[in-house]
Coordinates of N, CA, C and O in Angstrom, one line a residue:
M19 N -3.9 -92.2 -32.6 CA -2.9 -93.3 -32.6 C -2.6 -93.7 -31.2 O -2.3 -92.8 -30.4
S20 N -2.7 -94.9 -30.9 CA -2.5 -95.4 -29.5 C -1.0 -95.4 -29.2 O -0.2 -95.4 -30.1
E21 N -0.7 -95.5 -27.9 CA 0.7 -95.5 -27.5 C 1.4 -96.8 -28.1 O 2.5 -96.8 -28.5
R22 N 0.6 -97.9 -28.1 CA 1.2 -99.2 -28.6 C 1.5 -99.1 -30.1 O 2.4 -99.8 -30.5
S23 N 0.7 -98.4 -30.9 CA 0.9 -98.4 -32.3 C 1.8 -97.2 -32.8 O 2.0 -97.1 -34.0
H24 N 2.2 -96.3 -31.9 CA 3.0 -95.2 -32.3 C 4.3 -95.6 -32.8 O 5.1 -96.2 -32.0
P25 N 4.7 -95.3 -34.0 CA 6.0 -95.8 -34.6 C 7.2 -95.3 -33.9 O 8.2 -96.0 -33.7
I26 N 7.2 -94.0 -33.5 CA 8.4 -93.4 -32.8 C 8.5 -94.0 -31.4 O 9.6 -94.4 -31.0
R27 N 7.4 -94.1 -30.7 CA 7.5 -94.7 -29.3 C 7.9 -96.2 -29.4 O 8.7 -96.7 -28.6
N28 N 7.4 -96.9 -30.4 CA 7.8 -98.3 -30.5 C 9.2 -98.5 -30.9 O 9.9 -99.5 -30.5
S29 N 9.8 -97.5 -31.6 CA 11.2 -97.7 -32.0 C 12.2 -97.4 -30.9 O 13.3 -97.8 -31.0
G30 N 11.7 -96.9 -29.8 CA 12.5 -96.6 -28.7 C 13.3 -95.3 -28.8 O 13.9 -94.8 -27.9
L31 N 13.2 -94.6 -30.0 CA 13.9 -93.4 -30.2 C 13.4 -92.3 -29.3 O 14.1 -91.6 -28.7
L32 N 12.1 -92.2 -29.2 CA 11.5 -91.1 -28.4 C 11.9 -91.3 -26.9 O 12.2 -90.3 -26.3
A33 N 11.8 -92.5 -26.4 CA 12.2 -92.8 -25.1 C 13.7 -92.4 -24.8 O 14.0 -91.8 -23.8
W34 N 14.5 -92.7 -25.8 CA 16.0 -92.4 -25.6 C 16.2 -90.9 -25.6 O 16.9 -90.4 -24.7
V35 N 15.5 -90.2 -26.5 CA 15.6 -88.7 -26.6 C 15.1 -88.1 -25.3 O 15.7 -87.2 -24.7
M36 N 13.9 -88.5 -24.8 CA 13.3 -87.9 -23.6 C 14.2 -88.2 -22.4 O 14.3 -87.3 -21.6
K37 N 14.7 -89.4 -22.3 CA 15.6 -89.7 -21.1 C 16.8 -88.8 -21.1 O 17.1 -88.3 -20.0
H38 N 17.5 -88.7 -22.2 CA 18.7 -87.9 -22.2 C 18.4 -86.4 -22.1 O 19.1 -85.6 -21.5
F39 N 17.3 -85.9 -22.7 CA 16.9 -84.5 -22.5 C 16.6 -84.3 -21.1 O 17.0 -83.2 -20.5
A40 N 15.9 -85.2 -20.4 CA 15.5 -85.0 -19.0 C 16.8 -84.9 -18.1 O 16.9 -84.1 -17.2
R41 N 17.8 -85.8 -18.4 CA 19.0 -85.7 -17.7 C 19.7 -84.4 -17.8 O 20.3 -83.8 -16.9
L42 N 19.8 -83.9 -19.1 CA 20.4 -82.6 -19.4 C 19.7 -81.5 -18.7 O 20.3 -80.6 -18.1
H43 N 18.4 -81.5 -18.7 CA 17.6 -80.5 -18.1 C 17.8 -80.4 -16.6 O 18.1 -79.4 -16.0
I44 N 17.8 -81.6 -16.0 CA 18.1 -81.7 -14.5 C 19.5 -81.1 -14.2 O 19.7 -80.4 -13.2
A45 N 20.5 -81.6 -15.0 CA 21.9 -81.1 -14.7 C 22.0 -79.6 -14.8 O 22.7 -79.0 -14.0
V46 N 21.4 -79.0 -15.9 CA 21.4 -77.6 -16.0 C 20.7 -76.9 -14.9 O 21.2 -75.9 -14.3
Y47 N 19.6 -77.4 -14.5 CA 18.8 -76.8 -13.4 C 19.6 -76.8 -12.1 O 19.8 -75.8 -11.4
L48 N 20.2 -77.9 -11.8 CA 21.0 -78.0 -10.6 C 22.3 -77.2 -10.7 O 22.6 -76.5 -9.7
R49 N 23.0 -77.2 -11.8 CA 24.2 -76.5 -11.9 C 24.0 -75.0 -11.8 O 24.9 -74.3 -11.3
T50 N 22.9 -74.5 -12.3 CA 22.7 -73.0 -12.3 C 21.8 -72.6 -11.1 O 21.3 -71.5 -11.1
N51 N 21.5 -73.5 -10.3 CA 20.6 -73.3 -9.1 C 19.3 -72.7 -9.5 O 18.7 -71.8 -8.9
G52 N 18.7 -73.3 -10.6 CA 17.4 -72.9 -11.1 C 17.4 -71.6 -11.9 O 16.3 -71.3 -12.4
R53 N 18.5 -71.0 -12.2 CA 18.5 -69.8 -13.0 C 18.1 -70.2 -14.5 O 17.4 -69.5 -15.2
W54 N 18.5 -71.4 -14.9 CA 18.2 -72.0 -16.2 C 17.5 -73.3 -15.8 O 17.9 -74.0 -14.9
G55 N 16.4 -73.6 -16.5 CA 15.7 -74.9 -16.3 C 14.4 -74.7 -15.5 O 13.7 -75.6 -15.5
A56 N 14.3 -73.6 -14.8 CA 13.0 -73.4 -14.1 C 11.8 -73.2 -14.9 O 10.7 -73.2 -14.5
K57 N 12.1 -73.0 -16.2 CA 11.0 -73.0 -17.2 C 11.4 -74.0 -18.3 O 12.5 -74.0 -18.7
L58 N 10.5 -74.9 -18.6 CA 10.7 -75.8 -19.6 C 9.8 -75.3 -20.8 O 8.6 -75.4 -20.7
L59 N 10.4 -74.8 -21.8 CA 9.8 -73.9 -22.8 C 9.2 -72.7 -22.0 O 10.0 -72.0 -21.4
W60 N 7.9 -72.6 -21.9 CA 7.3 -71.5 -21.1 C 6.6 -72.0 -19.9 O 5.8 -71.3 -19.3
F61 N 6.7 -73.3 -19.6 CA 6.0 -73.9 -18.5 C 6.9 -73.9 -17.2 O 8.1 -74.2 -17.3
P62 N 6.3 -73.7 -16.0 CA 7.1 -73.8 -14.8 C 7.6 -75.2 -14.5 O 6.8 -76.1 -14.5
A63 N 8.8 -75.3 -14.2 CA 9.4 -76.7 -13.9 C 10.1 -76.7 -12.5 O 10.8 -75.7 -12.2
A64 N 9.8 -77.7 -11.8 CA 10.4 -77.9 -10.5 C 11.2 -79.2 -10.5 O 11.0 -80.1 -11.4
L65 N 12.1 -79.3 -9.6 CA 12.9 -80.6 -9.4 C 12.3 -81.3 -8.2 O 12.2 -80.7 -7.2
L66 N 11.9 -82.6 -8.4 CA 11.4 -83.4 -7.3 C 12.4 -84.5 -7.0 O 12.8 -85.2 -7.9
T67 N 12.8 -84.6 -5.8 CA 13.7 -85.7 -5.4 C 12.9 -86.6 -4.5 O 12.3 -86.3 -3.5
T68 N 12.9 -87.9 -4.9 CA 12.3 -89.0 -4.2 C 13.3 -90.0 -3.8 O 14.4 -90.0 -4.4
T69 N 13.0 -90.9 -3.0 CA 13.8 -92.1 -2.7 C 13.3 -93.3 -3.4 O 12.1 -93.6 -3.3
G70 N 14.1 -93.9 -4.2 CA 13.7 -95.1 -5.0 C 13.2 -96.2 -4.1 O 13.8 -96.5 -3.2
C71 N 12.0 -96.7 -4.5 CA 11.3 -97.6 -3.6 C 12.0 -99.0 -3.7 O 11.9 -99.8 -2.7
K72 N 12.8 -99.3 -4.7 CA 13.5 -100.5 -4.8 C 15.0 -100.3 -4.4 O 15.6 -101.1 -3.7
S73 N 15.6 -99.3 -5.0 CA 17.0 -99.0 -4.8 C 17.4 -98.3 -3.5 O 18.5 -98.4 -3.1
G74 N 16.5 -97.5 -3.0 CA 16.8 -96.6 -1.9 C 17.7 -95.4 -2.2 O 18.1 -94.6 -1.4
Q75 N 18.0 -95.3 -3.5 CA 18.8 -94.2 -4.0 C 17.9 -92.9 -4.3 O 16.7 -93.0 -4.5
Q76 N 18.5 -91.8 -4.2 CA 17.8 -90.5 -4.4 C 17.6 -90.4 -5.9 O 18.5 -90.7 -6.7
R77 N 16.4 -90.0 -6.3 CA 16.0 -89.9 -7.7 C 15.5 -88.5 -8.0 O 14.6 -88.1 -7.2
I78 N 16.0 -87.8 -9.0 CA 15.5 -86.5 -9.3 C 14.8 -86.5 -10.6 O 15.3 -87.0 -11.6
T79 N 13.6 -85.8 -10.6 CA 12.8 -85.7 -11.7 C 12.4 -84.2 -11.9 O 12.1 -83.6 -11.0
A80 N 12.4 -83.8 -13.2 CA 11.9 -82.5 -13.5 C 10.5 -82.6 -13.9 O 10.1 -83.5 -14.6
T81 N 9.6 -81.8 -13.3 CA 8.2 -81.9 -13.6 C 7.5 -80.5 -13.6 O 8.0 -79.6 -12.9
L82 N 6.5 -80.4 -14.3 CA 5.6 -79.2 -14.2 C 5.0 -79.1 -12.9 O 4.7 -80.2 -12.3
Y83 N 4.8 -77.9 -12.4 CA 4.2 -77.8 -11.0 C 3.2 -76.6 -11.0 O 3.3 -75.7 -11.9
L84 N 2.4 -76.6 -10.0 CA 1.6 -75.5 -9.6 C 1.8 -75.1 -8.2 O 1.9 -76.0 -7.4
Q85 N 2.0 -73.9 -7.9 CA 2.2 -73.5 -6.5 C 0.9 -72.9 -6.0 O 0.3 -72.1 -6.6
D86 N 0.6 -73.3 -4.8 CA -0.6 -72.8 -4.0 C -0.1 -72.5 -2.6 O -0.1 -73.3 -1.8
G87 N 0.3 -71.2 -2.4 CA 0.8 -70.8 -1.1 C 2.1 -71.6 -0.9 O 3.0 -71.6 -1.7
E88 N 2.1 -72.3 0.2 CA 3.3 -73.2 0.6 C 3.3 -74.5 -0.1 O 4.2 -75.3 0.0
R89 N 2.2 -74.9 -0.7 CA 2.0 -76.2 -1.3 C 2.5 -76.1 -2.8 O 2.4 -75.1 -3.5
I90 N 3.1 -77.3 -3.2 CA 3.5 -77.5 -4.5 C 2.7 -78.7 -5.0 O 2.6 -79.7 -4.4
V91 N 2.0 -78.5 -6.2 CA 1.1 -79.5 -6.7 C 1.8 -80.1 -8.0 O 2.2 -79.3 -8.9
L92 N 1.9 -81.4 -8.0 CA 2.5 -82.1 -9.2 C 1.6 -83.1 -9.8 O 1.0 -83.9 -9.2
P93 N 1.4 -83.0 -11.1 CA 0.6 -83.9 -11.9 C 1.5 -85.1 -12.2 O 2.5 -85.0 -12.8
A94 N 1.0 -86.3 -11.9 CA 1.7 -87.6 -12.2 C 1.2 -88.1 -13.6 O 0.7 -89.2 -13.7
S95 N 1.3 -87.2 -14.6 CA 0.7 -87.5 -15.9 C 1.4 -88.5 -16.7 O 0.8 -89.3 -17.5
F96 N 2.7 -88.5 -16.7 CA 3.6 -89.4 -17.5 C 3.2 -89.4 -18.9 O 3.1 -90.4 -19.6
G97 N 2.9 -88.1 -19.4 CA 2.6 -88.0 -20.8 C 1.3 -88.7 -21.3 O 1.2 -88.9 -22.4
G98 N 0.4 -88.9 -20.3 CA -0.8 -89.6 -20.7 C -0.7 -91.1 -20.8 O -1.6 -91.8 -21.3
R99 N 0.5 -91.7 -20.5 CA 0.6 -93.1 -20.6 C -0.3 -93.8 -19.6 O -0.8 -93.2 -18.7
S100 N -0.4 -95.1 -19.8 CA -1.4 -95.9 -19.0 C -0.8 -96.3 -17.6 O -1.6 -97.0 -16.9
K101 N 0.4 -96.0 -17.3 CA 0.9 -96.3 -16.0 C 1.4 -95.1 -15.3 O 1.7 -94.1 -16.0
N102 N 1.6 -95.1 -14.0 CA 2.1 -94.0 -13.2 C 3.6 -93.9 -13.4 O 4.3 -94.9 -13.6
P103 N 4.1 -92.7 -13.3 CA 5.6 -92.5 -13.4 C 6.3 -93.1 -12.2 O 5.7 -93.2 -11.1
A104 N 7.5 -93.5 -12.3 CA 8.3 -94.1 -11.2 C 8.4 -93.1 -10.0 O 8.3 -93.6 -8.9
W105 N 8.5 -91.8 -10.2 CA 8.5 -90.9 -9.1 C 7.3 -91.0 -8.2 O 7.4 -90.9 -7.0
Y106 N 6.1 -91.3 -8.8 CA 4.9 -91.4 -8.1 C 4.9 -92.6 -7.2 O 4.6 -92.6 -6.0
L107 N 5.4 -93.7 -7.8 CA 5.5 -95.0 -7.0 C 6.5 -94.8 -5.9 O 6.3 -95.3 -4.8
N108 N 7.6 -94.1 -6.1 CA 8.6 -93.8 -5.1 C 8.0 -93.1 -3.9 O 8.2 -93.4 -2.7
L109 N 7.2 -92.0 -4.2 CA 6.7 -91.2 -3.1 C 5.6 -91.9 -2.4 O 5.3 -91.6 -1.2
K110 N 4.9 -92.8 -3.0 CA 3.9 -93.6 -2.3 C 4.6 -94.5 -1.3 O 4.0 -94.8 -0.2
A111 N 5.8 -95.0 -1.6 CA 6.5 -95.8 -0.6 C 7.2 -95.0 0.5 O 7.3 -95.4 1.6
D112 N 7.6 -93.8 0.1 CA 8.2 -92.9 1.1 C 7.8 -91.4 0.7 O 8.4 -90.8 -0.2
P113 N 6.8 -90.9 1.4 CA 6.3 -89.6 1.0 C 7.2 -88.4 1.4 O 6.9 -87.2 1.0
K114 N 8.3 -88.6 2.0 CA 9.2 -87.4 2.2 C 10.0 -87.2 0.9 O 10.6 -88.0 0.4
V115 N 9.8 -85.9 0.5 CA 10.4 -85.5 -0.8 C 11.2 -84.2 -0.6 O 11.0 -83.5 0.4
R116 N 12.0 -83.8 -1.6 CA 12.6 -82.5 -1.7 C 12.1 -81.9 -3.0 O 12.1 -82.6 -4.0
V117 N 11.7 -80.7 -2.9 CA 11.2 -79.9 -4.1 C 12.0 -78.7 -4.2 O 12.2 -77.9 -3.3
Q118 N 12.6 -78.5 -5.5 CA 13.3 -77.3 -5.8 C 12.6 -76.5 -6.8 O 12.3 -77.0 -7.9
V119 N 12.2 -75.3 -6.5 CA 11.7 -74.3 -7.4 C 12.6 -73.2 -7.5 O 12.9 -72.5 -6.5
R120 N 13.2 -73.1 -8.7 CA 14.4 -72.1 -8.9 C 15.4 -72.4 -7.9 O 15.9 -73.6 -7.8
A121 N 15.9 -71.5 -7.1 CA 16.9 -71.7 -6.1 C 16.4 -72.2 -4.7 O 17.1 -72.5 -3.8
H122 N 15.1 -72.2 -4.6 CA 14.4 -72.5 -3.3 C 14.2 -74.0 -3.2 O 13.4 -74.6 -3.9
V123 N 14.9 -74.6 -2.2 CA 14.8 -76.1 -2.0 C 14.1 -76.3 -0.7 O 14.4 -75.7 0.4
R124 N 13.1 -77.1 -0.7 CA 12.3 -77.4 0.5 C 12.1 -78.9 0.7 O 11.9 -79.7 -0.2
E125 N 12.2 -79.3 2.0 CA 11.9 -80.7 2.4 C 10.3 -80.7 2.6 O 9.8 -79.8 3.3
M126 N 9.7 -81.7 2.0 CA 8.2 -81.7 2.0 C 7.7 -83.1 2.2 O 8.5 -84.1 2.1
V127 N 6.4 -83.2 2.5 CA 5.8 -84.5 2.5 C 4.7 -84.5 1.4 O 4.0 -83.5 1.3
A128 N 4.6 -85.6 0.7 CA 3.7 -85.7 -0.5 C 2.5 -86.6 -0.1 O 2.6 -87.5 0.6
R129 N 1.4 -86.2 -0.7 CA 0.1 -87.0 -0.6 C -0.7 -86.8 -1.8 O -0.5 -85.8 -2.5
D130 N -1.7 -87.7 -2.0 CA -2.6 -87.5 -3.1 C -3.6 -86.4 -2.8 O -4.0 -86.2 -1.6
A131 N -4.0 -85.6 -3.8 CA -4.9 -84.6 -3.6 C -6.3 -85.2 -3.3 O -6.6 -86.3 -3.7
T132 N -7.0 -84.4 -2.5 CA -8.4 -84.8 -2.2 C -9.2 -84.6 -3.4 O -8.8 -83.9 -4.4
D133 N -10.5 -85.1 -3.4 CA -11.3 -84.8 -4.6 C -11.6 -83.3 -4.8 O -11.5 -82.9 -6.0
D134 N -11.8 -82.6 -3.8 CA -12.0 -81.1 -3.9 C -10.7 -80.5 -4.4 O -10.8 -79.6 -5.3
E135 N -9.6 -80.9 -3.9 CA -8.3 -80.3 -4.4 C -8.1 -80.6 -5.9 O -7.7 -79.8 -6.7
R136 N -8.4 -81.9 -6.3 CA -8.3 -82.3 -7.7 C -9.1 -81.4 -8.6 O -8.6 -81.0 -9.6
R137 N -10.3 -81.2 -8.2 CA -11.2 -80.3 -9.1 C -10.6 -78.9 -9.2 O -10.5 -78.4 -10.4
L138 N -10.1 -78.3 -8.2 CA -9.5 -77.0 -8.2 C -8.2 -77.0 -9.0 O -8.0 -76.2 -9.9
Y139 N -7.3 -77.9 -8.6 CA -5.9 -77.9 -9.2 C -5.9 -78.4 -10.7 O -5.1 -77.9 -11.5
W140 N -6.8 -79.4 -11.0 CA -6.8 -79.9 -12.4 C -7.2 -78.8 -13.3 O -6.6 -78.6 -14.4
R141 N -8.2 -77.9 -13.0 CA -8.5 -76.8 -13.8 C -7.4 -75.8 -14.0 O -7.1 -75.4 -15.1
Q142 N -6.7 -75.5 -12.9 CA -5.5 -74.6 -13.0 C -4.4 -75.2 -13.8 O -3.8 -74.5 -14.6
L143 N -4.1 -76.5 -13.6 CA -3.0 -77.1 -14.4 C -3.3 -77.2 -15.9 O -2.5 -77.0 -16.7
T144 N -4.6 -77.4 -16.3 CA -5.0 -77.5 -17.7 C -4.9 -76.1 -18.3 O -4.7 -76.0 -19.5
R145 N -5.1 -75.0 -17.5 CA -4.9 -73.7 -18.0 C -3.4 -73.4 -18.3 O -3.0 -72.8 -19.3
I146 N -2.5 -73.9 -17.4 CA -1.1 -73.8 -17.6 C -0.6 -74.6 -18.8 O 0.2 -74.1 -19.6
Y147 N -1.1 -75.8 -18.9 CA -0.7 -76.8 -19.9 C -1.9 -77.5 -20.5 O -2.3 -78.6 -20.0
P148 N -2.5 -76.9 -21.5 CA -3.7 -77.5 -22.0 C -3.7 -79.0 -22.5 O -4.7 -79.7 -22.4
P149 N -2.5 -79.5 -22.9 CA -2.5 -80.9 -23.3 C -2.9 -81.9 -22.1 O -3.2 -83.0 -22.4
Y150 N -2.9 -81.4 -20.9 CA -3.3 -82.3 -19.8 C -4.7 -82.8 -20.0 O -5.0 -83.9 -19.6
K151 N -5.6 -82.0 -20.6 CA -6.9 -82.5 -20.9 C -6.9 -83.8 -21.7 O -7.6 -84.7 -21.4
G152 N -6.1 -83.8 -22.7 CA -6.0 -84.9 -23.6 C -5.3 -86.1 -22.9 O -5.6 -87.3 -23.1
Y153 N -4.3 -85.8 -22.0 CA -3.7 -86.9 -21.3 C -4.7 -87.6 -20.4 O -4.6 -88.9 -20.4
Q154 N -5.5 -86.9 -19.7 CA -6.5 -87.6 -18.9 C -7.5 -88.4 -19.7 O -7.8 -89.5 -19.3
E155 N -7.8 -87.9 -20.9 CA -8.7 -88.7 -21.7 C -8.0 -89.9 -22.3 O -8.7 -91.0 -22.5
A156 N -6.7 -89.8 -22.6 CA -6.0 -90.9 -23.2 C -5.6 -92.0 -22.2 O -5.5 -93.2 -22.6
A157 N -5.3 -91.6 -21.0 CA -4.9 -92.5 -20.0 C -6.0 -93.4 -19.6 O -7.1 -93.0 -19.4
D158 N -5.7 -94.7 -19.4 CA -6.8 -95.6 -18.8 C -6.6 -95.7 -17.3 O -6.6 -96.8 -16.7
R159 N -6.3 -94.6 -16.7 CA -6.1 -94.5 -15.2 C -6.5 -93.1 -14.8 O -6.5 -92.2 -15.7
R160 N -6.7 -92.9 -13.6 CA -7.0 -91.5 -13.1 C -5.6 -90.9 -12.8 O -4.9 -91.5 -11.9
I161 N -5.2 -89.9 -13.5 CA -3.9 -89.3 -13.3 C -3.9 -88.7 -11.9 O -4.7 -87.8 -11.6
P162 N -2.9 -89.1 -11.1 CA -2.8 -88.6 -9.7 C -2.3 -87.1 -9.7 O -1.5 -86.8 -10.5
L163 N -2.9 -86.4 -8.8 CA -2.3 -85.1 -8.5 C -1.7 -85.2 -7.1 O -2.4 -85.6 -6.2
V164 N -0.5 -84.8 -7.0 CA 0.3 -84.9 -5.7 C 0.4 -83.5 -5.1 O 0.8 -82.6 -5.8
V165 N 0.0 -83.4 -3.8 CA 0.2 -82.2 -3.1 C 1.4 -82.4 -2.1 O 1.4 -83.3 -1.3
C166 N 2.4 -81.5 -2.3 CA 3.5 -81.5 -1.4 C 3.4 -80.3 -0.4 O 3.2 -79.2 -0.9
E167 N 3.6 -80.7 0.8 CA 3.4 -79.6 1.9 C 4.7 -79.6 2.7 O 5.3 -80.7 2.9
P168 N 5.0 -78.5 3.3 CA 6.2 -78.4 4.1 C 6.1 -79.4 5.3 O 5.1 -79.6 5.8
L169 N 7.3 -79.9 5.7 CA 7.3 -80.8 6.9 C 7.1 -80.0 8.1 O 7.3 -78.9 8.3

């Protein structure tokens, strides 16, 4: 079933639920300094703070991540939708980001993964979260992988 023909997505109900769940998840993560919320179900979750490319306001997003030494790798999957998530557009305009993993908050700079990094990280991410395989197949775009490195 395509995104356009999906009855729940078309009703707006799923979008409303996801938006409010995301806000609650972020609030709990921040309030408990990552003691709660650092796992979304059994998946590792980080908080990414970007600067809105239109508003200039700080925007916080909870997202699955992969850690590679000092690097944090973020898939801009947006659930396999055909467009990139707003946080990805924000960091393309201003690559300085803040990443919180549990209680550890770091100022970082974000960039797109190289082709070699993509091959390595995409395999690791699909092991952590197998639905990513289907997201890439469903999306009519190349899902960006973002590498965040310390400033």
